[in-house]
C-alpha positions as a printed Julia matrix, in Angstrom:
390×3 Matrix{Float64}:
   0.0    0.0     0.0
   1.48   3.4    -1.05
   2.38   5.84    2.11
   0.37   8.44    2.28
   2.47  10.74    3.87
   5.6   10.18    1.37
   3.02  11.33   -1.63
   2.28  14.43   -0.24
   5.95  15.18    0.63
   6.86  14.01   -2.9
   4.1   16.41   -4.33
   5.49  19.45   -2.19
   9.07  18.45   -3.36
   8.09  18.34   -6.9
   5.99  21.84   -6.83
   8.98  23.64   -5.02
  11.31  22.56   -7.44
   9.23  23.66  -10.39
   8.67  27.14   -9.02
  12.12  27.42   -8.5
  12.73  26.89  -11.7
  10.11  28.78  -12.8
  11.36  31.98  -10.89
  14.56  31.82  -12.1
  13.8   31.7   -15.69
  11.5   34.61  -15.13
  14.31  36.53  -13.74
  16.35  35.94  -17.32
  12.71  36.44  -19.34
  11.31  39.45  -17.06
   8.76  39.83  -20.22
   7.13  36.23  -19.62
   4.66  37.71  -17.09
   2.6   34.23  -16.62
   5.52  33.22  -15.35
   5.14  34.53  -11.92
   1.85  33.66  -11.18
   1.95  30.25  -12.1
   5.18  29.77   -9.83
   3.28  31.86   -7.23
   0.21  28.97   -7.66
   3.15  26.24   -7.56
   4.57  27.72   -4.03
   0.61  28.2    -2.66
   0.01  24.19   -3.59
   3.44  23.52   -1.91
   2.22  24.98    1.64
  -0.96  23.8     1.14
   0.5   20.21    0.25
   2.85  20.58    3.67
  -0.35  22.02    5.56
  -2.2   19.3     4.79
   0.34  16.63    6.0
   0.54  18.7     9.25
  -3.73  18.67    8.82
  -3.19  14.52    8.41
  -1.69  14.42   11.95
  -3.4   16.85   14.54
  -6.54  17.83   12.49
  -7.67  21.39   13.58
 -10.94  23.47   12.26
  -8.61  26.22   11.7
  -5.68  24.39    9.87
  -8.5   22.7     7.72
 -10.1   26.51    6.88
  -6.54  27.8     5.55
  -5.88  24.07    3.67
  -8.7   24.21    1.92
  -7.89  27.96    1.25
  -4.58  27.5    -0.18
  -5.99  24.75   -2.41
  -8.34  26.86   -4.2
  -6.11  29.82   -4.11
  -3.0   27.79   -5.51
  -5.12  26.75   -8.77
  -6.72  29.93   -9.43
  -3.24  31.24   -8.93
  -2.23  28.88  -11.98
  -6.03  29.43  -14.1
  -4.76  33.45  -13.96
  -1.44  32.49  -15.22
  -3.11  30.31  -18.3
  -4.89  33.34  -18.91
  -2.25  35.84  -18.87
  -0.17  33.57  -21.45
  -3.45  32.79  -24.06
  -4.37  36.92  -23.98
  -7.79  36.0   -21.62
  -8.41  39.61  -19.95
 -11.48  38.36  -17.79
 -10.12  37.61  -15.02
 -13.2   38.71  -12.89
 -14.55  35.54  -14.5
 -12.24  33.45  -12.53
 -11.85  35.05   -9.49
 -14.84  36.23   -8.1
 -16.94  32.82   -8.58
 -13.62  30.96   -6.69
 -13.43  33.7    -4.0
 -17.41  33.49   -3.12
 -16.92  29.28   -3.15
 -13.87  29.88   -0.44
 -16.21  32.23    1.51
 -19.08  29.21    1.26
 -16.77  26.74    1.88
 -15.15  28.64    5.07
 -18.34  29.3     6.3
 -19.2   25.37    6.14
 -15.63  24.65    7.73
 -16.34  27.17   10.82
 -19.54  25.31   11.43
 -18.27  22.07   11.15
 -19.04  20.48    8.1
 -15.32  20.09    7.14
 -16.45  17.4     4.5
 -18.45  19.69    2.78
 -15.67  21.94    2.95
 -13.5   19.58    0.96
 -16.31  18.83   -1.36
 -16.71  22.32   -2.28
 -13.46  22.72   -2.53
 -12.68  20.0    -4.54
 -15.22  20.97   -7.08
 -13.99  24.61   -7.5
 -10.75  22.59   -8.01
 -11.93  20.3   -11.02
 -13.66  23.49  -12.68
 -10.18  25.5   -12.5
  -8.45  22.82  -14.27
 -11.06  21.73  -16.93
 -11.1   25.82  -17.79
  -7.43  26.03  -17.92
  -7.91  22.71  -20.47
 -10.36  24.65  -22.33
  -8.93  27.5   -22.74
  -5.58  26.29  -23.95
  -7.59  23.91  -26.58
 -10.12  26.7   -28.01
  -7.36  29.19  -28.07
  -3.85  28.55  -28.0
  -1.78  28.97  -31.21
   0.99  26.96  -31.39
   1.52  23.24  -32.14
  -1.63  21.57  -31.35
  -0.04  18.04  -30.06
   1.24  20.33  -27.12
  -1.67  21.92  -26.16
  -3.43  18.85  -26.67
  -1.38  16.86  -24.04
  -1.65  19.82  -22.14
  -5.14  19.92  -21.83
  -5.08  15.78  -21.2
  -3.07  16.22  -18.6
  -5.33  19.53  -16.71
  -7.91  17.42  -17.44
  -6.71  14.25  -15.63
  -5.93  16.04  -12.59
  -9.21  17.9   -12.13
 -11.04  14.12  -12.8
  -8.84  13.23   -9.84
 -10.06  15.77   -7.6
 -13.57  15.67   -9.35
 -13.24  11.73   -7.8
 -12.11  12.68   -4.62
 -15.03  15.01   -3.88
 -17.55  11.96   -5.43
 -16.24   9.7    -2.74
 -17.02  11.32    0.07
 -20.53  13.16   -1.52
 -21.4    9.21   -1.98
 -20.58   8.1     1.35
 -22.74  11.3     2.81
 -19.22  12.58    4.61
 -20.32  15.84    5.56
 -18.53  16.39    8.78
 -15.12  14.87    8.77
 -13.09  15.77   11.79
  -9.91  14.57    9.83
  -8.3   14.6     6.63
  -9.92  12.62    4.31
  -7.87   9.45    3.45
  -9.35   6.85    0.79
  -8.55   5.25   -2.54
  -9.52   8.4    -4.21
  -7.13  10.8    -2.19
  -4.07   8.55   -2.69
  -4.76   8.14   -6.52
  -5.48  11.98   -6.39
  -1.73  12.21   -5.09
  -0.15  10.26   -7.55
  -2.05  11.76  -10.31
  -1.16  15.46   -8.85
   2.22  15.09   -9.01
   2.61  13.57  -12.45
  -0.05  16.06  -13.71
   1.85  18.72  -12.31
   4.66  18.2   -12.76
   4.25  17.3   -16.29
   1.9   20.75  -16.8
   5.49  22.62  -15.42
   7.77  20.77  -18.29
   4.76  22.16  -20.77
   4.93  25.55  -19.25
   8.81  25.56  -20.14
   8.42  24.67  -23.66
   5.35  26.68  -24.36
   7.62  29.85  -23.34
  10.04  28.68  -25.39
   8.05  28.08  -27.81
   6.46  31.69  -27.53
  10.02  33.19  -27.76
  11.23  31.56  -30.8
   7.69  33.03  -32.26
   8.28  36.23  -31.09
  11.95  36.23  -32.22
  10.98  35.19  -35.83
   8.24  38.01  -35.78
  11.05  40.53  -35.1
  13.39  39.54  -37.89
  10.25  39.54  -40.31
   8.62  42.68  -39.3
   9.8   45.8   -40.42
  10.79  47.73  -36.79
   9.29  51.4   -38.1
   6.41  50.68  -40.08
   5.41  47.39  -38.54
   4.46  45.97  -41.94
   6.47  42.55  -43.18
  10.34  43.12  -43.99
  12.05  41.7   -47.63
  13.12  38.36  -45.43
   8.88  37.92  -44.79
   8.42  38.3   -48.36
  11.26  35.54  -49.19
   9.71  32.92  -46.6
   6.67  33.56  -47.2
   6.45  33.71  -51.26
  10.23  32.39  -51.79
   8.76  29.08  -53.07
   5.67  29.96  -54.06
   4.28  29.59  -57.94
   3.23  32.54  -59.2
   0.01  32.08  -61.25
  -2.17  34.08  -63.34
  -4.35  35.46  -60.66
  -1.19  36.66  -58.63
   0.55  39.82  -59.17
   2.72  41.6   -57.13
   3.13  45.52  -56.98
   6.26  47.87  -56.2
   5.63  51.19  -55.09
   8.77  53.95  -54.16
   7.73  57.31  -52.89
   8.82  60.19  -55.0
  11.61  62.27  -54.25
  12.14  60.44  -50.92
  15.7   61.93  -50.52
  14.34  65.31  -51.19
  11.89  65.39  -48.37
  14.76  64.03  -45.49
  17.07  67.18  -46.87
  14.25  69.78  -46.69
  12.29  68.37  -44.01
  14.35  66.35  -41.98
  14.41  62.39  -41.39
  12.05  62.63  -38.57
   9.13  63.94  -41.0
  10.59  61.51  -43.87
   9.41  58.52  -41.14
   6.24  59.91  -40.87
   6.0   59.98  -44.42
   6.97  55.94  -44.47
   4.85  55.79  -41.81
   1.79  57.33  -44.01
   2.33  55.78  -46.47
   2.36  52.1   -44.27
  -0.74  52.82  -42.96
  -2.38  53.9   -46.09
  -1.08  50.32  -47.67
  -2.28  48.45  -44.95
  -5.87  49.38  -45.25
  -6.19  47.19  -48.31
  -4.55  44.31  -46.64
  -6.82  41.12  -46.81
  -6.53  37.61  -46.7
  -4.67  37.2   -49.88
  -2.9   40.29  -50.32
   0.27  41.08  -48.02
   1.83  44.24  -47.84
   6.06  44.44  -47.03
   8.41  47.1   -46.31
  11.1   45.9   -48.96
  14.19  48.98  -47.28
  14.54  52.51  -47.54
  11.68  54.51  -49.23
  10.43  50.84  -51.18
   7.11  48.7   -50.43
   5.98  45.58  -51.93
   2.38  44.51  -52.23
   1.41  41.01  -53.09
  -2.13  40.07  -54.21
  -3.65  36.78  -55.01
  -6.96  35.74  -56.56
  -6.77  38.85  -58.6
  -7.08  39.76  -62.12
  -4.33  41.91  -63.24
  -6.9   44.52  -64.12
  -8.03  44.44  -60.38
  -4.46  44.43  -59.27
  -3.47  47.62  -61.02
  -6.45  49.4   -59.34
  -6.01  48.92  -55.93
  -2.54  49.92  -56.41
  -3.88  52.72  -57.92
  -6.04  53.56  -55.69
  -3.31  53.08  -52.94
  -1.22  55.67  -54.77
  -4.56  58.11  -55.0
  -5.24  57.91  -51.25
  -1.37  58.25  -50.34
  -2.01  61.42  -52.41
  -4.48  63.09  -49.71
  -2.46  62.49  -46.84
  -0.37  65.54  -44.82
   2.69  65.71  -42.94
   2.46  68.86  -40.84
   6.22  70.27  -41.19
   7.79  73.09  -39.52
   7.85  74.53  -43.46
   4.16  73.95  -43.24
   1.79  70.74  -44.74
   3.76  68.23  -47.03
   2.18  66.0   -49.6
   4.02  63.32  -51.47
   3.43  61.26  -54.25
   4.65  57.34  -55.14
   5.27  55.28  -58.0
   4.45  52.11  -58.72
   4.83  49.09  -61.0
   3.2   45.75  -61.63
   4.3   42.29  -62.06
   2.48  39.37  -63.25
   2.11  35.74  -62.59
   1.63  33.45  -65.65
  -0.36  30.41  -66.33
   2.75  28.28  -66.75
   4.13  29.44  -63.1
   6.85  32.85  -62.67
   8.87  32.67  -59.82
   9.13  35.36  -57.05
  12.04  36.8   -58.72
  10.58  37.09  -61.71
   7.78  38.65  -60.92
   9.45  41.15  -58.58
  11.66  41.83  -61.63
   8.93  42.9   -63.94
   7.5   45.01  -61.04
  10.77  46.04  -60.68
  10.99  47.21  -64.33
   7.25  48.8   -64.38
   8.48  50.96  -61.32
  11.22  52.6   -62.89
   9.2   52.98  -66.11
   7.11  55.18  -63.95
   9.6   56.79  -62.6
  10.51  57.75  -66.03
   7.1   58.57  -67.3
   6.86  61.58  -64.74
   6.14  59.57  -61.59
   2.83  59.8   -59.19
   1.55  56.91  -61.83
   1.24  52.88  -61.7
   2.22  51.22  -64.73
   2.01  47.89  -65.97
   4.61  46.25  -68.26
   3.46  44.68  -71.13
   4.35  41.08  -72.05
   6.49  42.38  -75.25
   8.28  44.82  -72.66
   7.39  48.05  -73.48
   5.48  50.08  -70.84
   1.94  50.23  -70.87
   2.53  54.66  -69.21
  -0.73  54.99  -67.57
  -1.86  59.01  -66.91
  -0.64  60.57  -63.3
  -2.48  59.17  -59.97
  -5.55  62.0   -59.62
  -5.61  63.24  -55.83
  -8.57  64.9   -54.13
């Protein structure tokens, strides 16, 4: 028969080491603010885990009160943590339905219904744990074999609990006057510890996990205009087949260098800036705006004719028209260019569709700018008249 006592002390030797651990790689990740919270849940479940051992030798009404406390506390501890990491901002939802069970429960305790106590406790428990398995199923984002496993394993351990408080609703155990101790508890122990333990190694690799995305999203994002950098536009379209409803168009703002030596760089990255936010408007699944360096921006469109192609990026060189830079030499407007690139029924490649855009651009450039043109398949530009602006 497994010893009761060395389960619990395993469990509180297990949950001290993982908050540990937890704390220290918060120290080195400050940003990973779950991180905390859950090891402030793990050290809560670690007194409550030594409590209760003390509670399974000289059983007290107060001891039991602050047991049962630290129970619910440590888990809700651990829901707001799951929360925190998945983007939930209810937290209200959580805590004030667990706080008003303590209360009930406490209230039960002081009058001597300690088994009730544990029952309500136990179920408060169970419905922590099967909404931290929720939550991480309906929406977490990254691999779903983790978050799968991690929902198994939240839960397994709430079914645990869920059985301990069964056991003693079936046996009508409403007043206790000692810790509970039955096949349910000691399977609730073992389960516990592996569940816990095993949620703590999952914790560790989701953060992990999370920082490799949020390192990738760095190097693919362009850091002033927040739109997707030349390396996005190689991993995400490197490979890709360009067909014939897929065209890609290259804008440049006119006289770029001109506006930095009248007007300063600080109103030049406002004009980037404008110009980003203009382009991004007409973003849709499908069509992916990038950043490509300096004064240059990509925009790739798919399930397109070309004739639709050219006149959103028309129309994305009209609006960029109407917008105004306050200056200290008073309101700016600029102007861009842009040129279009094809895909083909037999497949083009990235590069050479970013070459004919490439070509069309300068064509523009030539034609007068503040235009969009389009080169034809014998390459000769097809000049279209200057972008009209309100």
């Amino acid at each position: 028969m497994l010893d009761f006592s060395s389960l619990l002390l395993a469990a509180a030797l297990s949950g001290a080491c993982l908050s540990i651990t937890l704390f220290a790689i918060w120290f080195t990740a400050p940003q990973a603010r779950f991180m905390p919270t859950v090891a402030c849940g793990m050290l809560v479940l670690v007194a409550h885990v030594v409590l209760f051992w003390r509670y399974t030798k000289d059983a007290s009404p107060w001891l039991c009160q602050i047991v049962l406390a630290l129970l619910s506390f440590g888990f809700l501890l651990i829901c707001l943590s799951a929360m925190q990491y998945l983007g939930f901002r209810a937290y209200r939802r959580a805590v004030l339905p667990t706080l008003a069970a303590m209360a009930v429960c406490a209230a039960f305790t002081y009058l001597g219904f300690d088994g009730v106590g544990f029952q309500i406790t136990y179920a408060v428990v169970t419905a922590l744990l099967a909404a931290i398995g929720a939550m991480f199923w309906v929406k977490g984002d990254h691999d779903r074999r983790i978050l799968l496993v991690v929902s198994f394993l939240s839960g397994a351990c709430g079914v645990s609990f869920a059985l301990c408080g069964l056991i003693l609703l079936a046996h009508g155990q409403w007043a206790l006057g000692a810790a509970p101790d039955n096949w349910a508890e000691r399977l609730n122990s073992v389960v516990a510890v592996a569940c816990m333990t095993g949620l703590g190694a999952l914790t560790l690799s989701l953060h992990h996990l999370q920082a490799q995305i949020e390192l990738k999203a760095e190097t693919m994002t362009d850091p002033l205009t927040g739109l997707m950098n030349r390396r996005a536009l190689g991993a995400l379209y490197g490979d890709r087949s360009f067909g014939p409803f897929m065209a890609i168009a290259m804008f440049d703002l006119d006289h770029f260098k001109t506006t930095n030596d009248l007007f300063g760089h600080p109103v030049g990255d406002q004009v980037l800036c404008r110009f980003a936010a203009v382009i991004r408007k007409y973003g849709r699944t499908g069509v992916d705006a990038f950043r490509l360096g300096g004064e240059e921006f990509a925009l790739v469109m798919s399930r397109v004719t070309q004739e639709k192609a050219h006149d959103m990026a028309s129309r994305i060189g009209v609006a960029f028209g109407t917008e105004i830079v306050a200056t200290h030499r008073g309101p700016l407007r600029s102007s861009v260019s842009g040129g279009m690139g094809f895909g083909a029924a037999e497949g083009r490649t990235l590069d050479e569709v970013l070459a004919e855009a490439d070509a069309a651009l300068y064509a523009a450039k030539r034609a007068g700018r503040n235009r969009v043109i389009a080169q034809s398949r014998a390459g000769q530009p097809e000049a279209g008249p200057a972008l009209k602006t309100a």
